[in-house]
PDB file of C-alpha atoms in Angstrom:
ATOM      1  CA  MET A   4      17.275   1.336   9.560  1.00 49.00           C
ATOM      2  CA  ALA A   5      14.682   0.090  12.320  1.00 51.00           C
ATOM      3  CA  LEU A   6      10.723   0.776  11.379  1.00 52.00           C
ATOM      4  CA  LYS A   7       7.921   1.480  13.591  1.00 59.00           C
ATOM      5  CA  HIS A   8       5.775  -1.056  12.821  1.00 55.00           C
ATOM      6  CA  GLU A   9       2.573  -0.784  13.934  1.00 59.00           C
ATOM      7  CA  PRO A  10       0.054  -3.557  11.751  1.00 62.00           C
ATOM      8  CA  THR A  11      -2.708  -2.108   9.979  1.00 74.00           C
ATOM      9  CA  ALA A  12      -6.241  -4.105   8.951  1.00 80.00           C
ATOM     10  CA  PRO A  13      -4.879  -4.408   5.426  1.00 83.00           C
ATOM     11  CA  TYR A  14      -1.406  -6.404   7.338  1.00 83.00           C
ATOM     12  CA  HIS A  15      -3.615  -8.486   9.599  1.00 85.00           C
ATOM     13  CA  SER A  16      -5.616  -9.398   6.097  1.00 89.00           C
ATOM     14  CA  ALA A  17      -2.523 -10.473   4.278  1.00 89.00           C
ATOM     15  CA  GLN A  18      -1.043 -11.991   7.244  1.00 89.00           C
ATOM     16  CA  ASP A  19      -4.498 -14.342   7.332  1.00 92.00           C
ATOM     17  CA  ALA A  20      -4.607 -14.709   3.523  1.00 91.00           C
ATOM     18  CA  LEU A  21      -1.110 -16.068   4.025  1.00 91.00           C
ATOM     19  CA  ARG A  22      -2.035 -18.616   6.640  1.00 92.00           C
ATOM     20  CA  VAL A  23      -4.999 -19.660   4.416  1.00 93.00           C
ATOM     21  CA  LEU A  24      -2.600 -20.320   1.448  1.00 92.00           C
ATOM     22  CA  GLU A  25      -0.360 -22.242   3.469  1.00 91.00           C
ATOM     23  CA  THR A  26      -2.936 -24.620   4.689  1.00 91.00           C
ATOM     24  CA  MET A  27      -3.963 -24.962   1.234  1.00 91.00           C
ATOM     25  CA  ALA A  28      -0.523 -25.947   0.212  1.00 88.00           C
ATOM     26  CA  ARG A  29      -0.742 -28.709   2.406  1.00 91.00           C
ATOM     27  CA  HIS A  30      -3.668 -30.115   0.696  1.00 89.00           C
ATOM     28  CA  SER A  31      -2.692 -30.913  -3.516  1.00 83.00           C
ATOM     29  CA  THR A  32      -5.653 -32.312  -3.969  1.00 88.00           C
ATOM     30  CA  GLY A  33      -7.895 -30.039  -2.596  1.00 91.00           C
ATOM     31  CA  VAL A  34      -9.221 -28.567   0.906  1.00 93.00           C
ATOM     32  CA  THR A  35     -12.495 -27.482   1.838  1.00 92.00           C
ATOM     33  CA  ASP A  36     -13.801 -24.556   3.600  1.00 90.00           C
ATOM     34  CA  ASP A  37     -14.433 -26.721   6.737  1.00 92.00           C
ATOM     35  CA  GLU A  38     -11.026 -27.578   6.759  1.00 92.00           C
ATOM     36  CA  LEU A  39      -9.485 -24.123   6.164  1.00 94.00           C
ATOM     37  CA  ALA A  40     -11.337 -23.419   9.048  1.00 93.00           C
ATOM     38  CA  ARG A  41     -10.560 -25.554  11.425  1.00 93.00           C
ATOM     39  CA  GLU A  42      -6.453 -25.743  10.232  1.00 93.00           C
ATOM     40  CA  SER A  43      -6.126 -21.940  10.031  1.00 91.00           C
ATOM     41  CA  GLY A  44      -7.974 -21.299  13.070  1.00 92.00           C
ATOM     42  CA  LEU A  45     -10.109 -18.499  11.381  1.00 92.00           C
ATOM     43  CA  GLY A  46     -14.002 -18.005  11.872  1.00 92.00           C
ATOM     44  CA  ALA A  47     -16.049 -18.853   8.995  1.00 91.00           C
ATOM     45  CA  GLU A  48     -16.953 -15.135   8.317  1.00 93.00           C
ATOM     46  CA  ARG A  49     -13.654 -14.316   8.270  1.00 93.00           C
ATOM     47  CA  LEU A  50     -12.439 -17.149   6.279  1.00 94.00           C
ATOM     48  CA  THR A  51     -15.228 -16.329   3.632  1.00 93.00           C
ATOM     49  CA  THR A  52     -14.368 -12.542   3.049  1.00 93.00           C
ATOM     50  CA  LEU A  53     -10.425 -13.975   2.721  1.00 94.00           C
ATOM     51  CA  LEU A  54     -11.399 -16.684   0.025  1.00 95.00           C
ATOM     52  CA  ARG A  55     -13.232 -14.351  -1.760  1.00 94.00           C
ATOM     53  CA  MET A  56     -10.505 -12.034  -2.027  1.00 93.00           C
ATOM     54  CA  LEU A  57      -7.880 -14.737  -3.184  1.00 94.00           C
ATOM     55  CA  ARG A  58     -10.298 -16.195  -5.608  1.00 94.00           C
ATOM     56  CA  ARG A  59     -10.556 -12.490  -7.107  1.00 93.00           C
ATOM     57  CA  GLU A  60      -6.841 -11.850  -6.782  1.00 92.00           C
ATOM     58  CA  GLY A  61      -6.405 -15.802  -8.772  1.00 92.00           C
ATOM     59  CA  TYR A  62      -4.600 -17.039  -5.852  1.00 92.00           C
ATOM     60  CA  VAL A  63      -6.939 -19.521  -4.950  1.00 94.00           C
ATOM     61  CA  GLU A  64      -9.245 -21.855  -7.455  1.00 93.00           C
ATOM     62  CA  GLN A  65     -12.377 -23.446  -6.674  1.00 92.00           C
ATOM     63  CA  ILE A  66     -12.883 -27.270  -7.937  1.00 90.00           C
ATOM     64  CA  ALA A  67     -15.991 -29.015  -9.228  1.00 81.00           C
ATOM     65  CA  ASP A  68     -16.652 -30.633  -5.777  1.00 85.00           C
ATOM     66  CA  GLY A  69     -16.291 -27.329  -4.142  1.00 87.00           C
ATOM     67  CA  ALA A  70     -12.675 -27.873  -2.345  1.00 92.00           C
ATOM     68  CA  TYR A  71     -10.199 -24.863  -2.917  1.00 94.00           C
ATOM     69  CA  VAL A  72      -6.750 -25.319  -4.697  1.00 93.00           C
ATOM     70  CA  THR A  73      -4.247 -22.651  -5.234  1.00 91.00           C
ATOM     71  CA  GLY A  74      -4.375 -20.929  -8.378  1.00 90.00           C
ATOM     72  CA  ASP A  75      -2.347 -19.598 -11.042  1.00 89.00           C
ATOM     73  CA  ALA A  76      -1.684 -16.220 -10.415  1.00 88.00           C
ATOM     74  CA  LEU A  77       0.356 -18.166  -6.950  1.00 87.00           C
ATOM     75  CA  ALA A  78       2.176 -20.440  -9.108  1.00 85.00           C
ATOM     76  CA  ARG A  79       3.356 -17.375 -11.165  1.00 85.00           C
ATOM     77  CA  LEU A  80       4.649 -15.556  -8.508  1.00 84.00           C
ATOM     78  CA  GLY A  81       5.892 -18.314  -6.491  1.00 77.00           C
ATOM     79  CA  SER A  82       8.025 -19.366  -9.204  1.00 73.00           C
ATOM     80  CA  THR A  83      11.963 -18.283  -9.215  1.00 68.00           C
ATOM     81  CA  HIS A  84      11.945 -17.847 -13.004  1.00 73.00           C
ATOM     82  CA  HIS A  85      10.144 -14.289 -13.956  1.00 80.00           C
ATOM     83  CA  ARG A  86       8.957 -13.538 -10.623  1.00 83.00           C
ATOM     84  CA  GLU A  87       9.859  -9.890 -10.831  1.00 88.00           C
ATOM     85  CA  GLN A  88       7.753  -9.361 -14.121  1.00 90.00           C
ATOM     86  CA  ALA A  89       4.940 -11.358 -12.731  1.00 90.00           C
ATOM     87  CA  LEU A  90       4.852  -9.440  -9.654  1.00 91.00           C
ATOM     88  CA  HIS A  91       5.306  -6.097 -11.495  1.00 93.00           C
ATOM     89  CA  ASP A  92       1.988  -7.344 -13.642  1.00 93.00           C
ATOM     90  CA  LYS A  93      -0.134  -8.202 -10.796  1.00 93.00           C
ATOM     91  CA  LEU A  94       0.596  -5.158  -8.909  1.00 95.00           C
ATOM     92  CA  GLN A  95      -0.213  -3.147 -12.043  1.00 96.00           C
ATOM     93  CA  HIS A  96      -3.437  -5.185 -12.567  1.00 95.00           C
ATOM     94  CA  ILE A  97      -4.204  -4.162  -8.836  1.00 95.00           C
ATOM     95  CA  LEU A  98      -3.515  -0.721  -8.956  1.00 97.00           C
ATOM     96  CA  ASP A  99      -5.727  -0.259 -12.129  1.00 97.00           C
ATOM     97  CA  ARG A 100      -8.482  -1.772 -10.250  1.00 95.00           C
ATOM     98  CA  LEU A 101      -7.965   0.646  -7.387  1.00 95.00           C
ATOM     99  CA  ARG A 102      -7.695   3.536  -9.831  1.00 97.00           C
ATOM    100  CA  ASP A 103     -11.195   2.645 -11.435  1.00 96.00           C
ATOM    101  CA  SER A 104     -12.890   1.883  -8.203  1.00 94.00           C
ATOM    102  CA  VAL A 105     -11.408   5.187  -6.048  1.00 95.00           C
ATOM    103  CA  GLY A 106     -11.665   7.397  -9.146  1.00 96.00           C
ATOM    104  CA  ALA A 107      -8.124   8.819  -8.632  1.00 97.00           C
ATOM    105  CA  ALA A 108      -4.771   8.326  -9.537  1.00 98.00           C
ATOM    106  CA  VAL A 109      -2.992   5.631  -7.472  1.00 98.00           C
ATOM    107  CA  TYR A 110       0.732   4.973  -6.642  1.00 98.00           C
ATOM    108  CA  ILE A 111       2.889   2.296  -4.638  1.00 97.00           C
ATOM    109  CA  SER A 112       5.887   4.050  -3.012  1.00 96.00           C
ATOM    110  CA  ARG A 113       8.799   2.431  -0.912  1.00 95.00           C
ATOM    111  CA  TYR A 114      11.550   3.889   0.938  1.00 95.00           C
ATOM    112  CA  VAL A 115      14.786   2.036  -0.804  1.00 93.00           C
ATOM    113  CA  ASP A 116      18.496   2.660   0.226  1.00 93.00           C
ATOM    114  CA  GLY A 117      17.122   6.479   2.260  1.00 94.00           C
ATOM    115  CA  GLU A 118      15.211   7.478  -0.617  1.00 96.00           C
ATOM    116  CA  VAL A 119      11.570   7.789  -1.349  1.00 97.00           C
ATOM    117  CA  THR A 120      10.830   5.704  -4.838  1.00 96.00           C
ATOM    118  CA  ILE A 121       7.680   5.661  -6.831  1.00 97.00           C
ATOM    119  CA  THR A 122       7.916   1.898  -8.174  1.00 96.00           C
ATOM    120  CA  GLN A 123       4.371   1.839  -9.851  1.00 97.00           C
ATOM    121  CA  TYR A 124       1.142   4.078 -10.576  1.00 98.00           C
ATOM    122  CA  ALA A 125      -2.139   3.722 -12.511  1.00 98.00           C
ATOM    123  CA  ASP A 126      -3.859   7.043 -13.942  1.00 97.00           C
ATOM    124  CA  GLY A 127      -5.841   7.802 -16.495  1.00 96.00           C
ATOM    125  CA  PRO A 128      -7.559  10.775 -18.810  1.00 95.00           C
ATOM    126  CA  ALA A 129      -9.750  11.391 -15.995  1.00 94.00           C
ATOM    127  CA  THR A 130      -7.692  10.452 -13.310  1.00 96.00           C
ATOM    128  CA  PRO A 131      -4.142  12.348 -14.123  1.00 95.00           C
ATOM    129  CA  SER A 132      -1.172  12.043 -11.707  1.00 96.00           C
ATOM    130  CA  VAL A 133       0.678  14.331  -9.955  1.00 96.00           C
ATOM    131  CA  ASN A 134       3.040  16.429 -12.135  1.00 94.00           C
ATOM    132  CA  GLU A 135       6.409  15.970 -10.395  1.00 95.00           C
ATOM    133  CA  TRP A 136       7.589  19.416 -10.734  1.00 96.00           C
ATOM    134  CA  VAL A 137      10.007  18.922  -7.859  1.00 96.00           C
ATOM    135  CA  ASP A 138      11.672  15.558  -7.120  1.00 96.00           C
ATOM    136  CA  PHE A 139       9.855  13.123  -4.888  1.00 96.00           C
ATOM    137  CA  ARG A 140      12.994  12.331  -3.369  1.00 95.00           C
ATOM    138  CA  SER A 141      13.553  15.910  -1.955  1.00 96.00           C
ATOM    139  CA  SER A 142      10.010  16.598  -1.140  1.00 97.00           C
ATOM    140  CA  ALA A 143       9.001  14.119   1.475  1.00 97.00           C
ATOM    141  CA  HIS A 144       8.099  16.458   3.717  1.00 97.00           C
ATOM    142  CA  ALA A 145       5.400  17.736   1.955  1.00 97.00           C
ATOM    143  CA  THR A 146       3.954  14.481  -0.145  1.00 98.00           C
ATOM    144  CA  ALA A 147       1.184  12.255   1.418  1.00 97.00           C
ATOM    145  CA  LEU A 148       3.343   9.304   0.261  1.00 97.00           C
ATOM    146  CA  GLY A 149       6.592  10.714   1.666  1.00 97.00           C
ATOM    147  CA  LYS A 150       5.335  11.459   5.029  1.00 97.00           C
ATOM    148  CA  SER A 151       3.646   8.098   4.900  1.00 96.00           C
ATOM    149  CA  LEU A 152       7.053   6.574   4.720  1.00 96.00           C
ATOM    150  CA  LEU A 153       8.806   8.972   7.123  1.00 96.00           C
ATOM    151  CA  GLY A 154       5.974   8.080   9.681  1.00 94.00           C
ATOM    152  CA  GLN A 155       7.235   4.547   9.667  1.00 93.00           C
ATOM    153  CA  LEU A 156      10.831   4.991   9.951  1.00 93.00           C
ATOM    154  CA  ASP A 157      12.333   5.700  13.637  1.00 93.00           C
ATOM    155  CA  HIS A 158      13.279   8.372  15.274  1.00 92.00           C
ATOM    156  CA  ASN A 159      17.141   8.586  13.886  1.00 94.00           C
ATOM    157  CA  GLY A 160      15.853   7.454  10.549  1.00 94.00           C
ATOM    158  CA  ARG A 161      13.632  10.351   9.948  1.00 96.00           C
ATOM    159  CA  ARG A 162      16.345  12.725  11.340  1.00 96.00           C
ATOM    160  CA  ASP A 163      18.506  11.305   8.784  1.00 96.00           C
ATOM    161  CA  HIS A 164      16.428  11.949   5.842  1.00 97.00           C
ATOM    162  CA  LEU A 165      15.725  15.392   6.826  1.00 96.00           C
ATOM    163  CA  SER A 166      19.336  16.104   7.556  1.00 96.00           C
ATOM    164  CA  ARG A 167      20.062  15.006   3.658  1.00 96.00           C
ATOM    165  CA  HIS A 168      16.928  16.554   2.437  1.00 96.00           C
ATOM    166  CA  LYS A 169      16.285  20.499   2.748  1.00 93.00           C
ATOM    167  CA  MET A 170      12.738  21.036   3.771  1.00 96.00           C
ATOM    168  CA  ALA A 171      12.203  23.746   0.905  1.00 97.00           C
ATOM    169  CA  ARG A 172       8.665  25.639   0.837  1.00 97.00           C
ATOM    170  CA  LEU A 173       7.002  24.590  -2.220  1.00 98.00           C
ATOM    171  CA  THR A 174       3.534  25.968  -1.469  1.00 97.00           C
ATOM    172  CA  SER A 175       2.320  28.167   1.631  1.00 97.00           C
ATOM    173  CA  ARG A 176       0.892  24.899   3.164  1.00 97.00           C
ATOM    174  CA  THR A 177       4.141  23.494   3.173  1.00 98.00           C
ATOM    175  CA  ILE A 178       5.891  22.593   6.576  1.00 97.00           C
ATOM    176  CA  THR A 179       9.372  23.706   6.635  1.00 97.00           C
ATOM    177  CA  SER A 180      10.054  23.267  10.255  1.00 97.00           C
ATOM    178  CA  ASP A 181      11.518  19.980  11.185  1.00 94.00           C
ATOM    179  CA  LYS A 182      10.468  19.982  14.705  1.00 96.00           C
ATOM    180  CA  LEU A 183       6.704  20.693  13.534  1.00 97.00           C
ATOM    181  CA  LEU A 184       7.267  17.942  10.839  1.00 97.00           C
ATOM    182  CA  LEU A 185       8.590  15.179  13.353  1.00 96.00           C
ATOM    183  CA  SER A 186       6.025  16.010  15.734  1.00 96.00           C
ATOM    184  CA  ARG A 187       2.973  15.428  13.806  1.00 96.00           C
ATOM    185  CA  LEU A 188       4.534  12.296  12.377  1.00 95.00           C
ATOM    186  CA  GLU A 189       5.064  10.922  15.729  1.00 94.00           C
ATOM    187  CA  ALA A 190       1.370  11.968  16.413  1.00 94.00           C
ATOM    188  CA  GLN A 191       0.273  10.199  13.346  1.00 91.00           C
ATOM    189  CA  PRO A 192      -1.718   7.067  13.971  1.00 88.00           C
ATOM    190  CA  PRO A 193      -0.962   4.272  11.601  1.00 81.00           C
ATOM    191  CA  THR A 194      -4.081   3.223  10.726  1.00 81.00           C
ATOM    192  CA  VAL A 195      -5.729   6.969   9.710  1.00 88.00           C
ATOM    193  CA  PRO A 196      -4.676   8.166   6.215  1.00 93.00           C
ATOM    194  CA  VAL A 197      -1.714  10.700   5.955  1.00 95.00           C
ATOM    195  CA  LEU A 198      -2.814  13.699   3.770  1.00 95.00           C
ATOM    196  CA  ASP A 199      -1.339  16.529   1.695  1.00 96.00           C
ATOM    197  CA  LEU A 200      -3.487  19.402   1.360  1.00 97.00           C
ATOM    198  CA  GLN A 201      -1.675  21.619  -1.505  1.00 97.00           C
ATOM    199  CA  GLU A 202       1.219  20.997   0.279  1.00 98.00           C
ATOM    200  CA  TYR A 203       3.021  19.878  -2.738  1.00 98.00           C
ATOM    201  CA  ALA A 204       1.394  21.409  -5.493  1.00 97.00           C
ATOM    202  CA  ILE A 205      -1.052  23.897  -5.914  1.00 97.00           C
ATOM    203  CA  GLY A 206      -4.097  22.567  -7.255  1.00 96.00           C
ATOM    204  CA  THR A 207      -3.603  18.684  -5.735  1.00 97.00           C
ATOM    205  CA  VAL A 208      -4.736  17.152  -2.535  1.00 97.00           C
ATOM    206  CA  CYS A 209      -2.980  13.586  -1.874  1.00 97.00           C
ATOM    207  CA  ALA A 210      -3.851  10.693   0.596  1.00 97.00           C
ATOM    208  CA  ALA A 211      -1.588   7.596   1.656  1.00 97.00           C
ATOM    209  CA  VAL A 212      -1.860   4.635   3.915  1.00 94.00           C
ATOM    210  CA  PRO A 213       1.111   2.373   4.717  1.00 92.00           C
ATOM    211  CA  ILE A 214       1.642  -0.909   3.409  1.00 90.00           C
ATOM    212  CA  THR A 215       4.852  -2.212   5.011  1.00 78.00           C
ATOM    213  CA  ALA A 216       6.405  -5.510   4.045  1.00 70.00           C
ATOM    214  CA  GLY A 217       9.067  -6.726   5.547  1.00 71.00           C
ATOM    215  CA  SER A 218      11.765  -4.307   6.409  1.00 77.00           C
ATOM    216  CA  THR A 219      11.026  -1.967   3.827  1.00 85.00           C
ATOM    217  CA  ALA A 220       8.624   0.917   4.571  1.00 90.00           C
ATOM    218  CA  GLY A 221       5.877   1.271   1.687  1.00 93.00           C
ATOM    219  CA  CYS A 222       2.704   2.821   0.699  1.00 95.00           C
ATOM    220  CA  LEU A 223      -0.054   3.027  -1.475  1.00 96.00           C
ATOM    221  CA  ALA A 224      -1.044   6.742  -2.246  1.00 98.00           C
ATOM    222  CA  LEU A 225      -3.696   8.361  -4.283  1.00 98.00           C
ATOM    223  CA  SER A 226      -3.887  11.992  -5.679  1.00 98.00           C
ATOM    224  CA  LEU A 227      -6.862  14.417  -6.607  1.00 97.00           C
ATOM    225  CA  PRO A 228      -7.551  17.758  -8.347  1.00 96.00           C
ATOM    226  CA  LEU A 229      -8.109  20.171  -5.762  1.00 96.00           C
ATOM    227  CA  ALA A 230     -11.963  20.010  -7.601  1.00 96.00           C
ATOM    228  CA  HIS A 231     -12.530  16.748  -6.104  1.00 96.00           C
ATOM    229  CA  ALA A 232     -11.166  17.611  -2.373  1.00 96.00           C
ATOM    230  CA  HIS A 233     -14.381  16.715  -0.678  1.00 97.00           C
ATOM    231  CA  ARG A 234     -14.005  13.260  -2.207  1.00 96.00           C
ATOM    232  CA  LEU A 235     -10.383  12.719  -0.696  1.00 96.00           C
ATOM    233  CA  ARG A 236     -11.114  11.273   2.579  1.00 94.00           C
ATOM    234  CA  GLN A 237     -13.453   8.965   1.725  1.00 95.00           C
ATOM    235  CA  ALA A 238     -11.160   7.622  -1.550  1.00 95.00           C
ATOM    236  CA  ALA A 239      -8.548   7.005   0.968  1.00 94.00           C
ATOM    237  CA  GLU A 240     -10.640   4.718   3.469  1.00 92.00           C
ATOM    238  CA  THR A 241     -11.489   3.006   0.285  1.00 92.00           C
ATOM    239  CA  LEU A 242      -7.806   2.655  -0.541  1.00 93.00           C
ATOM    240  CA  ASN A 243      -7.130   1.630   3.038  1.00 91.00           C
ATOM    241  CA  ARG A 244      -9.739  -0.933   2.566  1.00 87.00           C
ATOM    242  CA  ASN A 245      -8.161  -2.338  -0.664  1.00 88.00           C
ATOM    243  CA  ALA A 246      -4.628  -2.335   0.457  1.00 90.00           C
ATOM    244  CA  ALA A 247      -4.430  -6.122   1.445  1.00 89.00           C
ATOM    245  CA  PRO A 248      -3.841  -7.762  -2.116  1.00 91.00           C
ATOM    246  CA  VAL A 249      -0.964  -5.277  -2.602  1.00 91.00           C
ATOM    247  CA  LEU A 250       0.612  -6.103   0.813  1.00 88.00           C
ATOM    248  CA  LEU A 251      -0.459 -10.038   0.191  1.00 89.00           C
ATOM    249  CA  SER A 252       1.141 -10.072  -3.676  1.00 90.00           C
ATOM    250  CA  LEU A 253       4.557  -8.257  -2.163  1.00 87.00           C
ATOM    251  CA  ALA A 254       4.667 -10.858   0.836  1.00 84.00           C
ATOM    252  CA  ILE A 255       4.170 -14.325  -1.252  1.00 79.00           C
TER     253      ILE A 255
END
């Protein structure tokens, strides 16, 4: 199944961050920012932003003379032993931070073996997660994360999914026409968050942004109670701006 891969800003940031890490790996005793800029081909301002993010995530450390070396978090993810647990812990830490910064429950969802799967999420007393009253695997047509994942598939992939999952009407706002849904998915720009305005559940609004890593479609999503709907677009933009660390962690 092919993906429609149109790189987003977080994707570019993750790719540039990988270039920085690859450059560092060639300098085991440390590398200066001037050397990093020269060897990676990145501008000084861009490099400064990336180094700030990489240091925050623990992938890079600055040593006594001001040079940069790879950090412990990178070593843990790069290890073949316990990598799965290290990745889970790293992503959970990022999700917890995102939950607090956007003030909403946040989710990582991936399209695995033809099904929508929520792999991890972060919620809390003030940021409750969505009540899964209908299995997310059979309600992709109604959820922001489901539509984001379907939007990353090619036309045949979308058709295949919809042929296996009946588009049930979950609320009065749910799209139940496959023709209408497919046309909206086709028109959805990859850089604009996908929204769910009470299409899955009355009283809940959601947004999702793509985080495709490799050959698997993925997305970051958030949910808010209807009373906070006025914050949805701004929260979605914040989520999108901060998606690069998730992409980077999946790519390492």
